[in-house]
mmCIF file of C-alpha atoms in Angstrom:
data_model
loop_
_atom_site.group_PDB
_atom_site.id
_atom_site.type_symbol
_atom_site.label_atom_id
_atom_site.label_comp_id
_atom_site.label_asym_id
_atom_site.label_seq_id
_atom_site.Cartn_x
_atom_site.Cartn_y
_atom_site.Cartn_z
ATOM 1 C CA UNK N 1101 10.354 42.206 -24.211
ATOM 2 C CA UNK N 1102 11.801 45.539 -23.971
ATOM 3 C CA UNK N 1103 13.943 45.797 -27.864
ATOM 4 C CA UNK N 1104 16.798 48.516 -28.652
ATOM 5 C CA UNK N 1105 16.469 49.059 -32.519
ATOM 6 C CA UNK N 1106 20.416 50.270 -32.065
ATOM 7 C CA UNK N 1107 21.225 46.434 -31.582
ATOM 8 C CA UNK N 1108 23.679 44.958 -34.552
ATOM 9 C CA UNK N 1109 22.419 41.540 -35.377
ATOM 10 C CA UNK N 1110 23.004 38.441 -37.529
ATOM 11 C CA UNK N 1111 21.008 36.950 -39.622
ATOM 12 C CA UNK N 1112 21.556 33.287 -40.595
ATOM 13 C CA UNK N 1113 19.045 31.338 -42.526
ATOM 14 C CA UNK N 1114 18.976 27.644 -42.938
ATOM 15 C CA UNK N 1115 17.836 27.967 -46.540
ATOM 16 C CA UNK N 1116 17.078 24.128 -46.211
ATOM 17 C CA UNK N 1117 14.516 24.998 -43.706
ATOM 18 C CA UNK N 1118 13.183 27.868 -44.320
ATOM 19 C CA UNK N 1119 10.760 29.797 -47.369
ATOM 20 C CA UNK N 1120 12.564 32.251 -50.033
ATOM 21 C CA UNK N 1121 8.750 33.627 -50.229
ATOM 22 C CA UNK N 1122 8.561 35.482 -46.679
ATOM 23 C CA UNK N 1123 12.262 36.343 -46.216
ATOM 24 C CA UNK N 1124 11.632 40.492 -47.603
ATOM 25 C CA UNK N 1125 8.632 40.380 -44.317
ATOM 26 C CA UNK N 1126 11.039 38.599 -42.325
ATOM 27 C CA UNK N 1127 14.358 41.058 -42.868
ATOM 28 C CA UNK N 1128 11.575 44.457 -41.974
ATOM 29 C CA UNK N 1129 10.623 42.407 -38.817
ATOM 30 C CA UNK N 1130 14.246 41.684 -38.342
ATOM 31 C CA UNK N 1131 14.809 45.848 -38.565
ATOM 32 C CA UNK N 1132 12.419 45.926 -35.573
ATOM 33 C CA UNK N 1133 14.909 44.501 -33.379
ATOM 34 C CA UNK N 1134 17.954 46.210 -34.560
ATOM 35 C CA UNK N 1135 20.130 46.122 -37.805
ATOM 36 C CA UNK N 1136 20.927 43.098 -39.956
ATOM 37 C CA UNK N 1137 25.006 43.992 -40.559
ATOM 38 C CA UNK N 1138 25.291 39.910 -40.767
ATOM 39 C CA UNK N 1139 22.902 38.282 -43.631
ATOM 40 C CA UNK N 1140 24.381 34.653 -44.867
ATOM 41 C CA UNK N 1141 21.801 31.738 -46.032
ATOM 42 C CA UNK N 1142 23.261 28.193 -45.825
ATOM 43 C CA UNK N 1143 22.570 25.591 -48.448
ATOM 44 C CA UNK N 1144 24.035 23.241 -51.236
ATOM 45 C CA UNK N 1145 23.823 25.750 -53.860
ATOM 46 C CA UNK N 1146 23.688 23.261 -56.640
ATOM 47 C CA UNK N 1147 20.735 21.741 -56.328
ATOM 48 C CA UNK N 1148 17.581 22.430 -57.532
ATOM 49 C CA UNK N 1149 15.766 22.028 -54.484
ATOM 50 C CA UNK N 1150 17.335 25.853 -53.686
ATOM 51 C CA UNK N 1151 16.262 27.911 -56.866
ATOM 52 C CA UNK N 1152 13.043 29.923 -55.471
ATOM 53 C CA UNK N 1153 16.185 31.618 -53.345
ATOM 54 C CA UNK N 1154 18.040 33.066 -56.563
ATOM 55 C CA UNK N 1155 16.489 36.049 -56.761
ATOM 56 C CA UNK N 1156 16.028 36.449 -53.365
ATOM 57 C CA UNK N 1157 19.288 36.437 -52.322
ATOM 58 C CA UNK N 1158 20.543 39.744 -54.432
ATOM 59 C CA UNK N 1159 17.327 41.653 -53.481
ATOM 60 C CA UNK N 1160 17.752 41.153 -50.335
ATOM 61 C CA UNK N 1161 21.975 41.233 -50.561
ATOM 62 C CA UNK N 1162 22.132 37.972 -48.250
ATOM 63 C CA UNK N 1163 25.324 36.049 -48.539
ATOM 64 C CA UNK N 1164 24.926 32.245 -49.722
ATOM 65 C CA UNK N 1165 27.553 30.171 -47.950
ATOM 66 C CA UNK N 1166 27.702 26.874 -50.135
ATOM 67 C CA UNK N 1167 27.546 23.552 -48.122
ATOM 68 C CA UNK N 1168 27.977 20.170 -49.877
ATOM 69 C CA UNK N 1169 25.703 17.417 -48.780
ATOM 70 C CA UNK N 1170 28.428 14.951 -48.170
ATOM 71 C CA UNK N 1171 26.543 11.932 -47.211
ATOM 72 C CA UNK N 1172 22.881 11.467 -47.097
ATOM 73 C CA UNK N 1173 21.002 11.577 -44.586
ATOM 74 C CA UNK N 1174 23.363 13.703 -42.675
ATOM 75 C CA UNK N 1175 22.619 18.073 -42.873
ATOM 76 C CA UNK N 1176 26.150 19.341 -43.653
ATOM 77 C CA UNK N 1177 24.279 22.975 -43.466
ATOM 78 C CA UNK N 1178 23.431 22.682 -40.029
ATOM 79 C CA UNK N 1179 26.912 22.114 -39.085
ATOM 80 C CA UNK N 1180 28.182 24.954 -41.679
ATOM 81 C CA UNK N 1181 25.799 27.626 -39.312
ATOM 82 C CA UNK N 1182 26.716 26.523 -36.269
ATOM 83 C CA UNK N 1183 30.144 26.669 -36.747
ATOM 84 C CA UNK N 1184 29.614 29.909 -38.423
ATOM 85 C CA UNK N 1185 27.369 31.400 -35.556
ATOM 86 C CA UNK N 1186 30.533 30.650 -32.950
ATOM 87 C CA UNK N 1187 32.972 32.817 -35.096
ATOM 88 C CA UNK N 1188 30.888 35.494 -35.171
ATOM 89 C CA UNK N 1189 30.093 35.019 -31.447
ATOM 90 C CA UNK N 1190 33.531 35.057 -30.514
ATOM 91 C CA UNK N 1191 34.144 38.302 -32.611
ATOM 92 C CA UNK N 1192 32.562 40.423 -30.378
ATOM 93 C CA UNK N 1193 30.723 42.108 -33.542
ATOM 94 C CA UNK N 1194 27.011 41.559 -33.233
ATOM 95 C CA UNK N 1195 24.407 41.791 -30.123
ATOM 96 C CA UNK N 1196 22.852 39.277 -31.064
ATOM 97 C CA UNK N 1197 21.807 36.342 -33.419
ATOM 98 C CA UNK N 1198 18.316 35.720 -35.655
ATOM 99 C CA UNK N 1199 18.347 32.467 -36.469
ATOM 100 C CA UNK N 1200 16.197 31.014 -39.227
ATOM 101 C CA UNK N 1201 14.930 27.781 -39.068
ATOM 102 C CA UNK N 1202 12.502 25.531 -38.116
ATOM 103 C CA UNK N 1203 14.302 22.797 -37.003
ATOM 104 C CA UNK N 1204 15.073 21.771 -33.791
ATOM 105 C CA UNK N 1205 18.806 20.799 -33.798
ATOM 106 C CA UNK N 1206 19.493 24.684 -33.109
ATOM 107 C CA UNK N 1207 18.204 24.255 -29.939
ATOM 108 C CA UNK N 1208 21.823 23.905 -28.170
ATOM 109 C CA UNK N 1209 23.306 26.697 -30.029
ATOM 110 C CA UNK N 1210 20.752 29.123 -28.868
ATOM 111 C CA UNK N 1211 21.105 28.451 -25.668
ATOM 112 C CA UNK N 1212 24.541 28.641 -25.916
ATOM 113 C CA UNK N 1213 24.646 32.397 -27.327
ATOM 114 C CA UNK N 1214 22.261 33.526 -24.479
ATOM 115 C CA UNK N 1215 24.914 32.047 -22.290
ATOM 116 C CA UNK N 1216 27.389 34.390 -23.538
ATOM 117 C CA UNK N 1217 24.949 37.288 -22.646
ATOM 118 C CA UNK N 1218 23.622 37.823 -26.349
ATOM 119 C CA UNK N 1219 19.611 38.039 -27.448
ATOM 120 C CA UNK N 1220 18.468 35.429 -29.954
ATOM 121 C CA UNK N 1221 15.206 35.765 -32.112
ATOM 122 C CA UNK N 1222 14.011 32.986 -33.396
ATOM 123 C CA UNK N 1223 11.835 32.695 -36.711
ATOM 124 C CA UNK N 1224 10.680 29.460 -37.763
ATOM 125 C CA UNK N 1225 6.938 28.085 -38.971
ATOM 126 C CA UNK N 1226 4.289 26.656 -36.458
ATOM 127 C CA UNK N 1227 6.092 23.511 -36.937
ATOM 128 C CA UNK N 1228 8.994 23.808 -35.368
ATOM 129 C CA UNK N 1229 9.307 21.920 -31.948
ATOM 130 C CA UNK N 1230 9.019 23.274 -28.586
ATOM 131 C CA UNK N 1231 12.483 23.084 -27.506
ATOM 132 C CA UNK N 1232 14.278 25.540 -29.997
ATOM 133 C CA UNK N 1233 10.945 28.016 -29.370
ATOM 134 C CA UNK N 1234 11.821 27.703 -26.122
ATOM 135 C CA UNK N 1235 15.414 28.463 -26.466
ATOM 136 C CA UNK N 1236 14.801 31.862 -27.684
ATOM 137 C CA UNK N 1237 14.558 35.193 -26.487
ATOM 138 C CA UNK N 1238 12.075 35.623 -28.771
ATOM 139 C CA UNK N 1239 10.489 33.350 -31.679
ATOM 140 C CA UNK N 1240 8.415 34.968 -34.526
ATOM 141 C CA UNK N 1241 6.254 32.166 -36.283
ATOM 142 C CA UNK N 1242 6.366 32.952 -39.645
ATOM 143 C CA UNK N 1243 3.097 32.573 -40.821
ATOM 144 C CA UNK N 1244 2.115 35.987 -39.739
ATOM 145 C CA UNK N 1245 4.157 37.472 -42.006
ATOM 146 C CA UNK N 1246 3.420 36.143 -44.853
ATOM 147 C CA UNK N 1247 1.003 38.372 -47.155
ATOM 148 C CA UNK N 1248 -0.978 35.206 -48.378
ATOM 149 C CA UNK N 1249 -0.511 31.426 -47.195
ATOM 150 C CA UNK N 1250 2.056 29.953 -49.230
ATOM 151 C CA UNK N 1251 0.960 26.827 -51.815
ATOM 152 C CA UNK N 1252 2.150 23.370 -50.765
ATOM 153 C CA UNK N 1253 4.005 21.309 -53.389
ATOM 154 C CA UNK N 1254 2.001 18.225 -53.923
ATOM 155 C CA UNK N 1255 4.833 15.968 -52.833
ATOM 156 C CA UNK N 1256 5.493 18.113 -49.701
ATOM 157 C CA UNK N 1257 4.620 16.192 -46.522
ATOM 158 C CA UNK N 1258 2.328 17.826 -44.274
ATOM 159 C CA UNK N 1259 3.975 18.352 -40.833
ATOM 160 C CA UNK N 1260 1.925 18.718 -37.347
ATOM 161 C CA UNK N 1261 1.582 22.547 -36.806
ATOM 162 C CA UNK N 1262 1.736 23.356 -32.714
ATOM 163 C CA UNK N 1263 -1.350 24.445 -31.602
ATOM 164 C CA UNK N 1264 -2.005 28.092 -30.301
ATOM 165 C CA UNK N 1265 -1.371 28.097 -25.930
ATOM 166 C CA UNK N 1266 -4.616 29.070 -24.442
ATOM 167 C CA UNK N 1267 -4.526 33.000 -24.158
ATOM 168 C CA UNK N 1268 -6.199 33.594 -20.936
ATOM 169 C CA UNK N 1269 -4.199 30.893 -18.987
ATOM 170 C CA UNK N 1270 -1.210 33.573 -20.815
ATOM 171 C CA UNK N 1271 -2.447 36.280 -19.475
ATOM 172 C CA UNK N 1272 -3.287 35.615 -15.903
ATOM 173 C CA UNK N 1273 -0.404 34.190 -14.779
ATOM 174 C CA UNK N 1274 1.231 37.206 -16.411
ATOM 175 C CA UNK N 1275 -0.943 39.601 -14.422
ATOM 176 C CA UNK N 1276 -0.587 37.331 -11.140
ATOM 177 C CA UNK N 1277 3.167 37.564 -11.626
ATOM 178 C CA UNK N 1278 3.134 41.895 -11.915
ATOM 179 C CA UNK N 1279 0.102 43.511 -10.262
ATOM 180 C CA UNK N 1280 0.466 45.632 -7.361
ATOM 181 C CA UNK N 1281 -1.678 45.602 -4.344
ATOM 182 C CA UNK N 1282 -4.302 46.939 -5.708
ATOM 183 C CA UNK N 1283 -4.568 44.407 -8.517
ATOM 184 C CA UNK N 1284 -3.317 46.860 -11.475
ATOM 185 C CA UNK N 1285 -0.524 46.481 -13.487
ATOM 186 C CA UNK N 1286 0.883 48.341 -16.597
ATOM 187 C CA UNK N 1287 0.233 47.025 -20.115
ATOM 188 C CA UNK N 1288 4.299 46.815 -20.618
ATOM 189 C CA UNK N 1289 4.870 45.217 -17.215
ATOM 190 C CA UNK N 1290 2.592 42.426 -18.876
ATOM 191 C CA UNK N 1291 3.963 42.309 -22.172
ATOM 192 C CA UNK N 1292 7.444 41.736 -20.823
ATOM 193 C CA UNK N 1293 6.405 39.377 -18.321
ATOM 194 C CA UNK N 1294 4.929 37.254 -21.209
ATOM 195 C CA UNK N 1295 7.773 37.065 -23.358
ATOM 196 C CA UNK N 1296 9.779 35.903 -20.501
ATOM 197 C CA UNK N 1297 7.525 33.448 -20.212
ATOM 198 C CA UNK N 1298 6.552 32.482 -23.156
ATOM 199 C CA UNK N 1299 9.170 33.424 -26.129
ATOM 200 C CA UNK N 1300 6.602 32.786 -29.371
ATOM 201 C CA UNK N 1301 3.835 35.274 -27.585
ATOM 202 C CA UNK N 1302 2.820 37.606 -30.370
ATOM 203 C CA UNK N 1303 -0.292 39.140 -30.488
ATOM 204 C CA UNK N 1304 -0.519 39.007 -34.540
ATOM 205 C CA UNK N 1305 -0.596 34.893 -33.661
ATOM 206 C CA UNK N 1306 -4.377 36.088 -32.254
ATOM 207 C CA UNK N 1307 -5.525 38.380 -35.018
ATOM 208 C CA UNK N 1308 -4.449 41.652 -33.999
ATOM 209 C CA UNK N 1309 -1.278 43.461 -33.999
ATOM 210 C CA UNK N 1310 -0.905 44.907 -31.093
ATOM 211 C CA UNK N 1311 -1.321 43.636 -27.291
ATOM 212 C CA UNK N 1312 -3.371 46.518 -26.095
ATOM 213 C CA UNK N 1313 -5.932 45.778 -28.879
ATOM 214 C CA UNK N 1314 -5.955 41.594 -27.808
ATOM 215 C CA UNK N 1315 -5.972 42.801 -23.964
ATOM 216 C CA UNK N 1316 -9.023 45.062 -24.924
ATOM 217 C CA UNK N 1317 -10.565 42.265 -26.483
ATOM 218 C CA UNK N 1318 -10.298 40.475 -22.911
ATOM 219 C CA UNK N 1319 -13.194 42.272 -21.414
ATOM 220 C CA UNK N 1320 -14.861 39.078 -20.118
ATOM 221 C CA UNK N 1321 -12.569 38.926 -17.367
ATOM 222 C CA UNK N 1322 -10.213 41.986 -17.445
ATOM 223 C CA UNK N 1323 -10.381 45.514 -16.800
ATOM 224 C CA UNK N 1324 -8.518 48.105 -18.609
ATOM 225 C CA UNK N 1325 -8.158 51.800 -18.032
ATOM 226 C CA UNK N 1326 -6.096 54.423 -19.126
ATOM 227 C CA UNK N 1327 -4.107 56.378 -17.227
ATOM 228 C CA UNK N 1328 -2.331 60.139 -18.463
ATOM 229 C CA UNK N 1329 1.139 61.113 -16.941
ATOM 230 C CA UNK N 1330 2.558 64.633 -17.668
ATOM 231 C CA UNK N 1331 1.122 68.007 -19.058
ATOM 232 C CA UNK N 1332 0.228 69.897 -21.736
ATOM 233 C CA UNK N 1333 2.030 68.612 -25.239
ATOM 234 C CA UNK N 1334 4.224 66.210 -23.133
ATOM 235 C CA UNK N 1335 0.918 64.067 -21.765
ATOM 236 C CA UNK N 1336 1.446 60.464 -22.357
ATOM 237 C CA UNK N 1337 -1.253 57.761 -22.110
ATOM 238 C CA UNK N 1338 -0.641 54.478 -20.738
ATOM 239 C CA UNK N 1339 -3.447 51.312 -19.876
ATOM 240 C CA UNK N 1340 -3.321 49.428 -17.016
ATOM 241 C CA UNK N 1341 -4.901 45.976 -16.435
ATOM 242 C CA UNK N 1342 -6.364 43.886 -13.629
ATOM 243 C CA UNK N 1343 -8.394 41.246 -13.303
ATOM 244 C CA UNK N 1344 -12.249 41.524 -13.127
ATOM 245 C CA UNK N 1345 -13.623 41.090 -9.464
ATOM 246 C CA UNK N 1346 -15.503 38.203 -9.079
ATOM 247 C CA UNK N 1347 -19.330 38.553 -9.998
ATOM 248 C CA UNK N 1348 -18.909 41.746 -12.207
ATOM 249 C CA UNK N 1349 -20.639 42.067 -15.503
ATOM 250 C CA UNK N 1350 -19.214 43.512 -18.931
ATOM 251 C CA UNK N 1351 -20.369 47.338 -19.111
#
């Protein structure tokens, strides 16, 4: 999806849900999409289930909004953000929202900012369910951000991590969806068309970072060429993709 780094976003964190360790590589992916002028983390404050985010939170100047866990069983926090994330809609003051989680129960409230007309990025680990991925404009699984894999507490439970969607189904209907008559399309054409399609589509989630690179990689049963627009120091290159004809052979 087509980004404008000029955007003013906000950054809320359910620190209940979410790892102190990769929030420095989460704020510079954050700057990719705009400006962070909103930075709060949610949380009961006293407990010690919270203290990896101490230091965190002055590094990275992120406001912790205390949250009392009133009765158990019940997350207080999640209501605390929500509520929050409708003030600041209703201020008119950001473009849009990054929410930080991996829990579904934001699910309603993303959908609800994009209603208003506002972009929300999603980050959240492989974990988190379908429906709040879906909600996004975009969802970043964290795990590619991280430097090294984080350790697992003993006592942590181990939760089912989503599986990978098949990249070539990805990438044809993509290319079905964009190509002109002649079969070609442009390598942004595609990317966009993915994202629309399919909000956690990063490349980095294949082992490279960048899509002409996994597109490249493709060669089994897509062609790619590039094509030069312009003159002399202003010559730009772009690739375009199509589909293999039927019966041809790698080169």
């Amino acid at each position: 999806m087509a980004t404008n780094t000029n955007q003013k976003l906000a950054v809320l964190i359910d620190a209940d849900n979410a790892q102190a360790s990769v929030i420095q590589e989460l704020l510079a992916e954050v700057s990719r999409y705009g400006t962070a002028t909103i930075k709060r983390a949610y949380g009961d404050w006293t407990t010690q289930n919270l203290r990896s985010w101490k230091d965190v939170l002055h590094t990275m100047a992120i406001q912790p909004i205390q949250q009392f866990s009133y009765t158990s069983g019940k997350n207080a926090t999640d209501s605390a953000l929500i509520i929050d994330a409708m003030d600041v809609l209703h201020t008119g003051n950001v473009d849009g929202f990054c929410l930080v989680s991996s829990d579904s129960d934001f699910t309603r409230l993303a959908t609800r900012i994009r209603e208003a007309g506002l972009v929300v990025y999603g980050f959240g680990e492989r974990k988190t369910p379908e429906p709040f991925v879906a909600a996004c404009d975009k969802f970043i699984y964290t795990e590619i951000l991280r430097n090294e894999p984080d350790e697992a507490s003993p006592n942590q439970q181990q939760q089912p991590v989503a599986e990978l969607p098949k990249l070539k189904p990805i990438l044809l209907n993509a290319l079905n969806a964009t190509a002109r008559e002649d079969g070609w399309t442009t390598l942004s054409a595609l990317g966009s068309q993915i994202n629309r399609s399919h909000p956690s589509f990063d490349p980095r989630n294949y082992g490279v970072a960048k899509l002409g690179e996994l597109i490249r990689q493709q060669a089994a049963y897509l062609d790619v060429k590039e094509v030069k627009t312009g003159e002399g120091d202003a010559v730009q290159t772009h690739l375009h993709v199509r589909r293999k004809a039927a019966g041809a052979t790698k080169a």
